[in-house]
Coordinates of N, CA and C in Angstrom, one line a residue:
X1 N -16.0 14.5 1.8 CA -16.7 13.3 1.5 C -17.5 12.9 2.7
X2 N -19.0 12.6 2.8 CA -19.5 12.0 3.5 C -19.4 11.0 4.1
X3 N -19.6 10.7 5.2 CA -19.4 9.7 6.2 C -20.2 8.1 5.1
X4 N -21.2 8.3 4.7 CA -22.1 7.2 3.9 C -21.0 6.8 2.4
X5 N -20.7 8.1 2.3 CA -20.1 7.9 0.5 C -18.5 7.3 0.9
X6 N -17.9 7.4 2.0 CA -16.7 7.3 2.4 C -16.6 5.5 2.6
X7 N -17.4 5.3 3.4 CA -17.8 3.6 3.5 C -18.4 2.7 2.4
X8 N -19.0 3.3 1.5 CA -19.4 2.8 0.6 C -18.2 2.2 -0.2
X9 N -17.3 3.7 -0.5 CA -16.3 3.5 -1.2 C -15.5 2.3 -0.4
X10 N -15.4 2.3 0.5 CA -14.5 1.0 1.5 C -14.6 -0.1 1.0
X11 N -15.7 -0.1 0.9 CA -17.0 -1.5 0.7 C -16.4 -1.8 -0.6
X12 N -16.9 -0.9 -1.6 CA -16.2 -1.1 -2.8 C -14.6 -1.9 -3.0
X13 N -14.3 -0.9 -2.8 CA -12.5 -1.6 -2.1 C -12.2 -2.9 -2.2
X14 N -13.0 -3.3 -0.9 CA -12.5 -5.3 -0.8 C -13.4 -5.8 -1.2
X15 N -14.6 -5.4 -1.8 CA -15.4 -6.6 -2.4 C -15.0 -7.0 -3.9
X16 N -14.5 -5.6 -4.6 CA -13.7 -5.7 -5.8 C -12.8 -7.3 -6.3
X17 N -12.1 -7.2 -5.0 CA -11.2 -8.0 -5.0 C -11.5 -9.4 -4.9
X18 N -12.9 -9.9 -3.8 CA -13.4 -11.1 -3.9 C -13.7 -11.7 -5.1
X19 N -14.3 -11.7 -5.6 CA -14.9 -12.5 -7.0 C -13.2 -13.2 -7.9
X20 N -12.2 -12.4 -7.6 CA -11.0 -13.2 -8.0 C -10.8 -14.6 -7.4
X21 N -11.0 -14.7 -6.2 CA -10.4 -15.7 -5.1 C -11.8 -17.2 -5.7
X22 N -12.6 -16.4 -6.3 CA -13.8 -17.3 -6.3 C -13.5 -19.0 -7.3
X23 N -12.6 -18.2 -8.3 CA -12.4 -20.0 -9.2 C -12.0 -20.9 -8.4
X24 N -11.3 -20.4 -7.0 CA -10.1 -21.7 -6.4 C -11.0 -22.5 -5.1
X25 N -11.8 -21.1 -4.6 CA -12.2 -21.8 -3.6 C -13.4 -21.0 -2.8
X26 N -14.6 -21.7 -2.1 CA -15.3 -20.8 -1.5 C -15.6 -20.8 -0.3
X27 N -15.4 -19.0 0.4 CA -15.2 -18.6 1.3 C -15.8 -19.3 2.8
X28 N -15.9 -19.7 3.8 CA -16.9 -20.2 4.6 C -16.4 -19.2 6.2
X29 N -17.5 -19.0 6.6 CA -17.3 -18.6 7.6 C -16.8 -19.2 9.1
X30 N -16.2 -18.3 9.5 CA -15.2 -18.9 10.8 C -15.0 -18.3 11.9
X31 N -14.8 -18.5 12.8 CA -14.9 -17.4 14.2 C -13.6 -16.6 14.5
X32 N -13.8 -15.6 15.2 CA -12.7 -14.9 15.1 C -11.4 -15.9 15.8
X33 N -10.2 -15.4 15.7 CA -9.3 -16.4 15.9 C -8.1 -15.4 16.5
X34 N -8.3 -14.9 17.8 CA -7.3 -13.8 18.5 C -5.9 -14.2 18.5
X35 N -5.7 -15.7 18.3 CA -4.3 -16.1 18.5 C -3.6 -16.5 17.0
X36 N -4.2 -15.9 16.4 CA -3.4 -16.4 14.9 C -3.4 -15.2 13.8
X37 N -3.0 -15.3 12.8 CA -2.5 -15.1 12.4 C -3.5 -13.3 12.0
X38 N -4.6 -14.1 11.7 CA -5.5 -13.2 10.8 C -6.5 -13.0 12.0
X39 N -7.4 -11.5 11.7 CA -8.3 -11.5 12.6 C -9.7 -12.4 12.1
X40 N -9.8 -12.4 11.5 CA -10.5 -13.5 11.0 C -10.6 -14.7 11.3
X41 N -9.5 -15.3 11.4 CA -8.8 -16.5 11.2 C -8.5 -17.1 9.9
X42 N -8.5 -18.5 10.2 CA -8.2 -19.3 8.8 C -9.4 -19.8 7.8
X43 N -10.9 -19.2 8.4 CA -11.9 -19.3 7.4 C -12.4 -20.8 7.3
X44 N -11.7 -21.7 8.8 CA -12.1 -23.6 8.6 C -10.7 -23.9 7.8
X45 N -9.8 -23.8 7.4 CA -9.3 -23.9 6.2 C -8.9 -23.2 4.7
X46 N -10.0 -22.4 4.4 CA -9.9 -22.1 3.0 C -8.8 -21.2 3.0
X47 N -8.3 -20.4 4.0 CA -7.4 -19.9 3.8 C -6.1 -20.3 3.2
X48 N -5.9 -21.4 4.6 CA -4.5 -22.2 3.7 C -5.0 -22.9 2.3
X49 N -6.2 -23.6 2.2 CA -5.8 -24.3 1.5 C -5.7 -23.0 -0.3
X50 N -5.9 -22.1 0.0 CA -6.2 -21.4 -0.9 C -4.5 -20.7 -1.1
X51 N -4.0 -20.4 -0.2 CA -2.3 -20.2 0.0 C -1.5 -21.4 -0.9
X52 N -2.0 -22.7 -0.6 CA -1.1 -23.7 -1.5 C -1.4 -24.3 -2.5
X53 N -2.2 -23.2 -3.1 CA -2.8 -23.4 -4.5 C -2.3 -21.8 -5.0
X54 N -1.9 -20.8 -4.5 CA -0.9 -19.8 -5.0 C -1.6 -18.7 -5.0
X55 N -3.0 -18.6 -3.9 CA -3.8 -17.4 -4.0 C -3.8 -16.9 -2.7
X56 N -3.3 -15.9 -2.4 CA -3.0 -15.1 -0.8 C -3.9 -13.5 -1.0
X57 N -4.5 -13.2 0.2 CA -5.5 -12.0 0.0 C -5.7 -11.4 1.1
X58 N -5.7 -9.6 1.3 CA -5.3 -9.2 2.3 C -6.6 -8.3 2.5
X59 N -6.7 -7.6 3.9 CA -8.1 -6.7 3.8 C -7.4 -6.2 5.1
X60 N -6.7 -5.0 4.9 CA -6.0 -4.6 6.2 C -6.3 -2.9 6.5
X61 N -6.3 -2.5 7.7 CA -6.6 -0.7 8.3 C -6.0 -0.5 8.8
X62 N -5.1 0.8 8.8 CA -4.6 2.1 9.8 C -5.4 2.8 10.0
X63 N -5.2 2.9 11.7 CA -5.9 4.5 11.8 C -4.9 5.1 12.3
X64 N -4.8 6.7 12.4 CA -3.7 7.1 13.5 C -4.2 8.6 13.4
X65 N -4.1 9.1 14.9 CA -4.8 9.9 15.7 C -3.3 10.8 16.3
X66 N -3.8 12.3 15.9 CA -2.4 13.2 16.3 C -3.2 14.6 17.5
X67 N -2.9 14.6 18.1 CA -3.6 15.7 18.9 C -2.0 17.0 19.3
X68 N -2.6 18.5 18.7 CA -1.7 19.2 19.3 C -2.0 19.7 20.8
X69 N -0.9 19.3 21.6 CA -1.7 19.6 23.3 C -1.2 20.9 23.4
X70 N 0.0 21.4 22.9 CA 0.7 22.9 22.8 C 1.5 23.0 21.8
X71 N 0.9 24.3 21.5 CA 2.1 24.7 20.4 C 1.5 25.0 18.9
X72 N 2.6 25.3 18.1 CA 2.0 25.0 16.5 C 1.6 26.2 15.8
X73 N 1.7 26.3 15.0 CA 0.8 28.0 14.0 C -0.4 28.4 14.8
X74 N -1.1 27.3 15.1 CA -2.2 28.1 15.7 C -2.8 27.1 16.6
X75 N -2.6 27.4 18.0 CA -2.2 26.5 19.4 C -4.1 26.0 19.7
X76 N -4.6 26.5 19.0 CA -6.1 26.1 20.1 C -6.3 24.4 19.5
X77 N -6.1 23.6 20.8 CA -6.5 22.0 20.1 C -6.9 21.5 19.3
X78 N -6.5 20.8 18.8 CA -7.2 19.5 17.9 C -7.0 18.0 17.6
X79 N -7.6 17.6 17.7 CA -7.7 16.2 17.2 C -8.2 15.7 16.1
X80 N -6.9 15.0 15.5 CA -7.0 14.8 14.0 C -7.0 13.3 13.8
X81 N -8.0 12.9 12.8 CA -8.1 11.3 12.8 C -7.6 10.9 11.6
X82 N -6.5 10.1 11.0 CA -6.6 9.8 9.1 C -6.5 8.0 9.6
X83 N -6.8 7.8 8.4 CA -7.1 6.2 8.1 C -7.0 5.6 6.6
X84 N -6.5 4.5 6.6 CA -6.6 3.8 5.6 C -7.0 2.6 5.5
X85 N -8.0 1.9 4.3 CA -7.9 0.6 4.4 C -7.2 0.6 2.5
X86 N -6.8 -1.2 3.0 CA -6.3 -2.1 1.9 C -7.3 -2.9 1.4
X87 N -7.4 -3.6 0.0 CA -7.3 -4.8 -0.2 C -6.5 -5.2 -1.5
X88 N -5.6 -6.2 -1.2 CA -4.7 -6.9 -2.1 C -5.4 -8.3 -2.6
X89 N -4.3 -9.2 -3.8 CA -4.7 -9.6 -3.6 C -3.2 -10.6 -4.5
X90 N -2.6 -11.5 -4.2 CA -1.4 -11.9 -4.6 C -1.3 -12.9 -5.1
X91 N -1.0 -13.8 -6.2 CA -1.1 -14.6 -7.3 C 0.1 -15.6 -7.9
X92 N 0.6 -16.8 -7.1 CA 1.5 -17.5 -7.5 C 1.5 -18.2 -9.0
X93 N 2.1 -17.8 -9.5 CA 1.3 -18.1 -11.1 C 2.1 -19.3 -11.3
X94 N 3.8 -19.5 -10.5 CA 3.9 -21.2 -10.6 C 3.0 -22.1 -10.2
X95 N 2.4 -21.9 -8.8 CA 1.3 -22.6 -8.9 C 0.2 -22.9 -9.5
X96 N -0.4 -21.9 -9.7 CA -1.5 -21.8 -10.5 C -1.3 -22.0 -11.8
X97 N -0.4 -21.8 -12.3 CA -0.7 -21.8 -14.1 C 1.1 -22.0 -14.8
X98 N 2.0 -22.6 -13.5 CA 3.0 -23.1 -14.4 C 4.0 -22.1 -14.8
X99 N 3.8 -20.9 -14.6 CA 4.7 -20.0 -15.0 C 5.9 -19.7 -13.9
X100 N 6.9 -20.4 -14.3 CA 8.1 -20.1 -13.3 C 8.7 -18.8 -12.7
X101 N 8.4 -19.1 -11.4 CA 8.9 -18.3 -10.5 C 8.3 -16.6 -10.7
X102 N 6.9 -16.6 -11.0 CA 6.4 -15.2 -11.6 C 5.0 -15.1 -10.1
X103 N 4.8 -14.4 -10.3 CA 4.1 -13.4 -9.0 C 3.1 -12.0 -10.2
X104 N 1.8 -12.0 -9.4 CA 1.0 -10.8 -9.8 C 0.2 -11.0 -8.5
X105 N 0.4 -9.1 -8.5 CA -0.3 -8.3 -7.2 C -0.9 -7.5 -7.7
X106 N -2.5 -6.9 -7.3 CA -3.1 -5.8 -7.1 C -3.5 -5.6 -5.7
X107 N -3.5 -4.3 -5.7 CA -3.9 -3.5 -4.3 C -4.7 -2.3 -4.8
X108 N -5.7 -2.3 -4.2 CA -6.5 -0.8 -4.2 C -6.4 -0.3 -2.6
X109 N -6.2 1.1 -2.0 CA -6.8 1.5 -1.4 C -7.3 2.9 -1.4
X110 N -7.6 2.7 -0.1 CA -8.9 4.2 0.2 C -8.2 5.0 1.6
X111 N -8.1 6.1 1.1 CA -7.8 7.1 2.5 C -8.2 7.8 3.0
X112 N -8.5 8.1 3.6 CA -9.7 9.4 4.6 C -9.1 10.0 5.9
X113 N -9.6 11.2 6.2 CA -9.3 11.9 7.6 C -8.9 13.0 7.3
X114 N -8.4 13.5 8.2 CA -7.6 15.0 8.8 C -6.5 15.0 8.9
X115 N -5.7 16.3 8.7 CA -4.3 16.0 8.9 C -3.8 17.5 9.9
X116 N -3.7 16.9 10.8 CA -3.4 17.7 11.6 C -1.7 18.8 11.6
X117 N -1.2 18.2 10.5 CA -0.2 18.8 10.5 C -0.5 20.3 9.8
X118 N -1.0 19.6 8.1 CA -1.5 21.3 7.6 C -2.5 22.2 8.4
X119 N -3.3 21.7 9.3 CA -4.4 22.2 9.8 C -4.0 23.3 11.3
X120 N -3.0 22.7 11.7 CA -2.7 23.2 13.2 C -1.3 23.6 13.5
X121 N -0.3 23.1 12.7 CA 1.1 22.8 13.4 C 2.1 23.5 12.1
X122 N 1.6 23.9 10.9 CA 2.6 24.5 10.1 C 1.9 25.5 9.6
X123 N 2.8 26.7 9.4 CA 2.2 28.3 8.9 C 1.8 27.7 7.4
X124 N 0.1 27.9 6.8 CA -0.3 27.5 5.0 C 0.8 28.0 4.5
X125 N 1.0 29.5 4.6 CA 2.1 30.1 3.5 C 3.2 29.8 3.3
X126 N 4.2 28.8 4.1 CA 5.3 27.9 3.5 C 5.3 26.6 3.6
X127 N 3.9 25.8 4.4 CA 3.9 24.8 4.1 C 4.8 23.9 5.3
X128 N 5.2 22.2 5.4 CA 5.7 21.7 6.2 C 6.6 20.9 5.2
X129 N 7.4 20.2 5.7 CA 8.7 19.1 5.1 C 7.8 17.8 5.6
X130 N 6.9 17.3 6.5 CA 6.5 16.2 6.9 C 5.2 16.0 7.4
X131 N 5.0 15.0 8.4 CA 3.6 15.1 8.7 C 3.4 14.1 9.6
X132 N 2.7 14.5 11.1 CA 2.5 13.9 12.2 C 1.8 12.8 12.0
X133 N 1.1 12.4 10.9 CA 0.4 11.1 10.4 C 0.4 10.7 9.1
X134 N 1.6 9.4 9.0 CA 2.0 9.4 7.9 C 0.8 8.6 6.9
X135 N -0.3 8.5 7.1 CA -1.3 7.3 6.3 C -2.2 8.7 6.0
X136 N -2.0 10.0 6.1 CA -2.5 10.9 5.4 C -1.9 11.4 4.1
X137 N -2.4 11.7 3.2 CA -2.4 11.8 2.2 C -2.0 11.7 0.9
X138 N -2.5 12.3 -0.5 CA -3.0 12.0 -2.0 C -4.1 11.9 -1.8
X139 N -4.9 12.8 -0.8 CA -6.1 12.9 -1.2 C -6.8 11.7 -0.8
X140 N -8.2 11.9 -0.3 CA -9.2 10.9 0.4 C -9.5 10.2 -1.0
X141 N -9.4 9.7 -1.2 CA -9.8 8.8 -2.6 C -9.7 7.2 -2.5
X142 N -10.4 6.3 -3.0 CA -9.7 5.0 -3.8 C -8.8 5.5 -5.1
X143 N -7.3 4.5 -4.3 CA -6.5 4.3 -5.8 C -6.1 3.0 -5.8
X144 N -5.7 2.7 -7.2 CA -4.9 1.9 -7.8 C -3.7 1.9 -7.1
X145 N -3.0 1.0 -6.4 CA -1.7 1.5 -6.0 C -0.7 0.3 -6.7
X146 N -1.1 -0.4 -6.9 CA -0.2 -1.7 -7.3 C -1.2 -2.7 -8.4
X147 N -0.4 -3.1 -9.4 CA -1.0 -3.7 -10.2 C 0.2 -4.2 -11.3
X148 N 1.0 -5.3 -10.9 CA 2.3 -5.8 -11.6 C 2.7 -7.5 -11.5
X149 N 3.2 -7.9 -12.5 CA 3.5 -8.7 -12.7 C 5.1 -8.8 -12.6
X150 N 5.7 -10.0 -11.7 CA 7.3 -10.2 -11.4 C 7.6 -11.5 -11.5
X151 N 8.9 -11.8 -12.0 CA 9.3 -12.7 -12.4 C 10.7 -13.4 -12.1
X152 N 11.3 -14.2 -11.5 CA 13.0 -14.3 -11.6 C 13.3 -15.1 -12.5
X153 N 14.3 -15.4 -12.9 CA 15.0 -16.1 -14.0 C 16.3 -16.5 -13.8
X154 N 16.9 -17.5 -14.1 CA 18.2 -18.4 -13.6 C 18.2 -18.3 -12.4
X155 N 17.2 -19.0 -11.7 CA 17.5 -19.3 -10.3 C 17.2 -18.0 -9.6
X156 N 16.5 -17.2 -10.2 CA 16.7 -16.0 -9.4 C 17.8 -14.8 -9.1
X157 N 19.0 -15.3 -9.9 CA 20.2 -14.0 -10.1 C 19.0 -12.8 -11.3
X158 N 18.4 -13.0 -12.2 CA 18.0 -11.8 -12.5 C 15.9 -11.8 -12.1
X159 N 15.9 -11.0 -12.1 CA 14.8 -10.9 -11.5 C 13.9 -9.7 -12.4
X160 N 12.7 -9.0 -12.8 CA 12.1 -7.7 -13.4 C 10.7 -7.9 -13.2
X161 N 10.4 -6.6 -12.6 CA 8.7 -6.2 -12.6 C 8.7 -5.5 -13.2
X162 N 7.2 -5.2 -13.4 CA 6.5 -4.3 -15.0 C 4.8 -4.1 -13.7
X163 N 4.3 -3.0 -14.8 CA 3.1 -2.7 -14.3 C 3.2 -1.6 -13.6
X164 N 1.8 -0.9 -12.6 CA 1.8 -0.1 -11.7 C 2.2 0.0 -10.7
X165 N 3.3 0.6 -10.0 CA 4.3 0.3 -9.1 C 4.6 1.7 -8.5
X166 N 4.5 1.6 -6.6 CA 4.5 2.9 -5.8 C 6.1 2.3 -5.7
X167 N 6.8 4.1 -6.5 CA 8.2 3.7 -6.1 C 8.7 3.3 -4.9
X168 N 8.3 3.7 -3.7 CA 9.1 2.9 -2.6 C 8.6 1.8 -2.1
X169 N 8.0 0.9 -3.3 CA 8.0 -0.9 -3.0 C 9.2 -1.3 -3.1
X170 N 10.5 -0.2 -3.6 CA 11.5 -1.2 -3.9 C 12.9 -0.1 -3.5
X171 N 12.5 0.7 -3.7 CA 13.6 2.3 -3.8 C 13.3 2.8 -2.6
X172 N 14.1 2.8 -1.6 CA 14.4 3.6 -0.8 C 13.8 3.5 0.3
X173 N 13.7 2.2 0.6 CA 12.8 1.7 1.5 C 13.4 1.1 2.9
X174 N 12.7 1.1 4.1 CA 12.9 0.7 5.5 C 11.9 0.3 6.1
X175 N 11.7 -0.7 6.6 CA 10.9 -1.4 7.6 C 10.9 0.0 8.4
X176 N 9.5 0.3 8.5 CA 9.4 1.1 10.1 C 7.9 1.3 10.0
X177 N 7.6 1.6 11.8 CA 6.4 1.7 12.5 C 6.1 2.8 12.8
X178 N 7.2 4.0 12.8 CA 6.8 5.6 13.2 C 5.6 5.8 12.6
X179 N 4.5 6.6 13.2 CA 3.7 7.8 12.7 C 4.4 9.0 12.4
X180 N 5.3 9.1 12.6 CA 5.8 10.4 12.1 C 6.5 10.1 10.4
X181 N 5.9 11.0 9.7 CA 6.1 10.3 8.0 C 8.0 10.5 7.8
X182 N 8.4 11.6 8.6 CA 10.0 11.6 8.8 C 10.7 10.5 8.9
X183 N 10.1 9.8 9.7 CA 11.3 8.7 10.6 C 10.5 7.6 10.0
X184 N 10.1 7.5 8.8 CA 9.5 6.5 7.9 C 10.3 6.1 6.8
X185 N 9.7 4.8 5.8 CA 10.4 4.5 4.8 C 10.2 5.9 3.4
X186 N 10.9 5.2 2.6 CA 10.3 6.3 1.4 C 11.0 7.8 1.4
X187 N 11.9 8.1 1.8 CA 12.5 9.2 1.8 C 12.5 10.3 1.3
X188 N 13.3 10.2 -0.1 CA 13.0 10.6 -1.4 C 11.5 11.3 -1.5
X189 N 10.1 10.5 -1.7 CA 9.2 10.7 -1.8 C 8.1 11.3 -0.8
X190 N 8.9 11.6 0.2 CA 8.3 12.2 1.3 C 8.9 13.5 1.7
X191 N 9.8 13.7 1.0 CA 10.5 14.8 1.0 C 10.2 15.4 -0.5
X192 N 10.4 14.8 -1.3 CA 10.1 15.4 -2.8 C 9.1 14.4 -3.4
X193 N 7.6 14.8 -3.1 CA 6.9 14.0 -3.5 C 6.7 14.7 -4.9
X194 N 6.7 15.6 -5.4 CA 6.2 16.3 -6.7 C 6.6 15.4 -8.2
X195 N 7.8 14.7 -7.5 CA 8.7 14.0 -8.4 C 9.0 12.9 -7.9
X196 N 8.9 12.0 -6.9 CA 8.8 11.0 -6.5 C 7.4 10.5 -5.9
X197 N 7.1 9.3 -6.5 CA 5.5 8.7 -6.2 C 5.8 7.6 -5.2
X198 N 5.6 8.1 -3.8 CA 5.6 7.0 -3.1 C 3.9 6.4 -3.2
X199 N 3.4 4.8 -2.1 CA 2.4 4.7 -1.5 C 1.6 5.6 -1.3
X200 N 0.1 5.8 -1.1 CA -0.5 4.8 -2.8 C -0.8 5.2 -3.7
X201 N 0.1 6.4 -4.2 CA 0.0 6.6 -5.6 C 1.2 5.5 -6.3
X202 N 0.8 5.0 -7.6 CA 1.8 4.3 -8.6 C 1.3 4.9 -10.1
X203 N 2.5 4.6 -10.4 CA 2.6 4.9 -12.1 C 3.0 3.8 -12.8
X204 N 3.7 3.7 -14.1 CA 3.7 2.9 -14.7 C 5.1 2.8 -15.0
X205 N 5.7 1.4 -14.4 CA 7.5 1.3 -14.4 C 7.6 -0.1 -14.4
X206 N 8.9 0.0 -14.6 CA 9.8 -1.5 -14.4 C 11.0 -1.3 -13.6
X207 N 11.3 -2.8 -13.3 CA 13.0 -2.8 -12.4 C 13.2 -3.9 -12.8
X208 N 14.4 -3.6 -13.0 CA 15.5 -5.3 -13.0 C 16.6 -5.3 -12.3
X209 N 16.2 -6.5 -11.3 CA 17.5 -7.0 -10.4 C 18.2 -7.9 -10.9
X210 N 19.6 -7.7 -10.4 CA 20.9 -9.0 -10.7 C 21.5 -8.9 -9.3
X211 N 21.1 -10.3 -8.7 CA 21.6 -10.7 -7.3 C 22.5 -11.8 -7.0
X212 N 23.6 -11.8 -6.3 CA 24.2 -13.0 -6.5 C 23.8 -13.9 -4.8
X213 N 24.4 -15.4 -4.9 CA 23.8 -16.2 -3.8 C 23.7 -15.4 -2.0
X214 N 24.7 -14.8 -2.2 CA 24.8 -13.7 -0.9 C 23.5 -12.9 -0.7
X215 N 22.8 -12.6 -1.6 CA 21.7 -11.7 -2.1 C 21.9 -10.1 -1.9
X216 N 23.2 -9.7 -2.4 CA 23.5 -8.9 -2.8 C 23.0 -8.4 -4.2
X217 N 22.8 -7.0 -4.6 CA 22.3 -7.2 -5.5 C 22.4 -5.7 -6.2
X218 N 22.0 -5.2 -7.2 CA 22.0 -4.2 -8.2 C 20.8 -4.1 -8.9
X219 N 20.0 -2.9 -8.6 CA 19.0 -2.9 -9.2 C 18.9 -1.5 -10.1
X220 N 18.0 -1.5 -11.0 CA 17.8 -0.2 -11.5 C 15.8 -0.3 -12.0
X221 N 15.5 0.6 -11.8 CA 14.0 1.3 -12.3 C 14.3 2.1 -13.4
X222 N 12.8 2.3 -14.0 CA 12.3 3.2 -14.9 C 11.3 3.2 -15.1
X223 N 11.0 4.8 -14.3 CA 8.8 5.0 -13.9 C 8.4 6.2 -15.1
X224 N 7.2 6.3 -15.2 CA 6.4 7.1 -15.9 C 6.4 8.7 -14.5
X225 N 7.0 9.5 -15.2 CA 7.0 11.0 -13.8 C 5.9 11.3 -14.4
X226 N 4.6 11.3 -14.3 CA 3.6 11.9 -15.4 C 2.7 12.6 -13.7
X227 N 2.5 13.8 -13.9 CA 1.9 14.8 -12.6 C 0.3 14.3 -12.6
X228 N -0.7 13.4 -13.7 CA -1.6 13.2 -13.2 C -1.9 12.0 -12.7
X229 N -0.6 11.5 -12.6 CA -1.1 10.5 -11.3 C -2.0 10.7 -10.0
X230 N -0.8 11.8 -9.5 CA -1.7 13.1 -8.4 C -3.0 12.6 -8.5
X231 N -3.5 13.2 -9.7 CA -5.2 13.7 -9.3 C -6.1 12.6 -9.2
X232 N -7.0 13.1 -8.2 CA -7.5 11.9 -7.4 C -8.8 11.5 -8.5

């Protein structure tokens, strides 16, 4: 992909998502704001006030940079760059429209770069178990990664989402900050991705939780395994 066609598609990405935010409220420009929350800042206001009317919206990038200094299948240096941007966009629908305790999210993103792991550090003919930069790959593409509607009911003991869903939004997951995709969330699907769809590929599934006040809980899924998700 070209450097021109690669940004374009970026562009595409989060502008997509603006014209949503537009019934509640419009955007105004604001100076950057190093101490808070957003680099952006709070937009004068429209931010919050657009949060407590039940509309929250995200426009976020990784980059991460792997260089082999020694070593690897084939030792002569390199520097490898992958990147991703987001845009979401999240939808209190009690607020907005009265429907109790229900939630809708879309996310698209886009990924680009190099991966220094296939390229430098594992023999092609059997391939690697992982990858020195985990925001590499499914392919340089815009995808659909998230697109679902969620709901709780009695207070929240049962709970069920529906829609497009990257299985480890919910399965098998861990807070973490590693670049190394190993010592990451998502396990399962990072280890057997052929058959498990982590981030940002999603398919088409549901889950229902039953939690009690402790928030303990029991969950079960049921995804679409369908192989052209894959293709970009």
């Amino acid at each position: 992909m070209t450097r021109k066609r690669f940004r374009a598609r970026a562009l595409v990405a989060a502008l997509a998502i603006l014209p949503l935010c537009a019934p509640w409220a419009a955007v105004r420009a604001a100076p950057l704001d190093p101490g808070g929350d957003y680099a952006l800042g709070d937009w004068a206001g429209t931010r919050t006030d657009l949060a407590r009317q039940g509309v929250r919206f995200d426009l976020g990038y990784v980059g991460e940079m792997a260089h082999n200094l020694s070593g690897g299948f084939r030792e002569d240096g390199r520097l490898a760059y992958a990147d991703q941007f987001h845009a979401s966009l999240s939808l209190d629908l009690e607020r907005l429209a009265g429907v109790n305790d229900a939630d809708f999210k879309v996310t698209l993103t886009n990924r680009n770069g190099e991966n220094l792991t296939g390229e430098r550090l594992v023999d092609p003919a059997t391939g690697g178990v992982s990858s020195v930069q985990e925001v590499f790959g499914r392919g340089n593409v815009t995808r659909l990664t998230q697109l679902w509607f969620q709901q709780g009911l009695f207070g929240g003991a049962l709970e069920y989402k529906l829609g497009r869903i990257p299985l480890s939004d919910d399965f098998a997951t861990l807070e973490s900050r590693f670049q190394n995709l190993y010592l990451g969330s998502g396990q399962p699907g990072n280890q057997a991705g052929a058959v498990w769809y982590n981030w940002p590929v999603s398919q088409w599934g549901g889950r229902v939780k039953v939690q009690d006040a402790a928030r303990r809980y029991l969950q079960l899924g049921v995804f679409d395994q369908n192989p052209e998700n894959l293709d970009p």
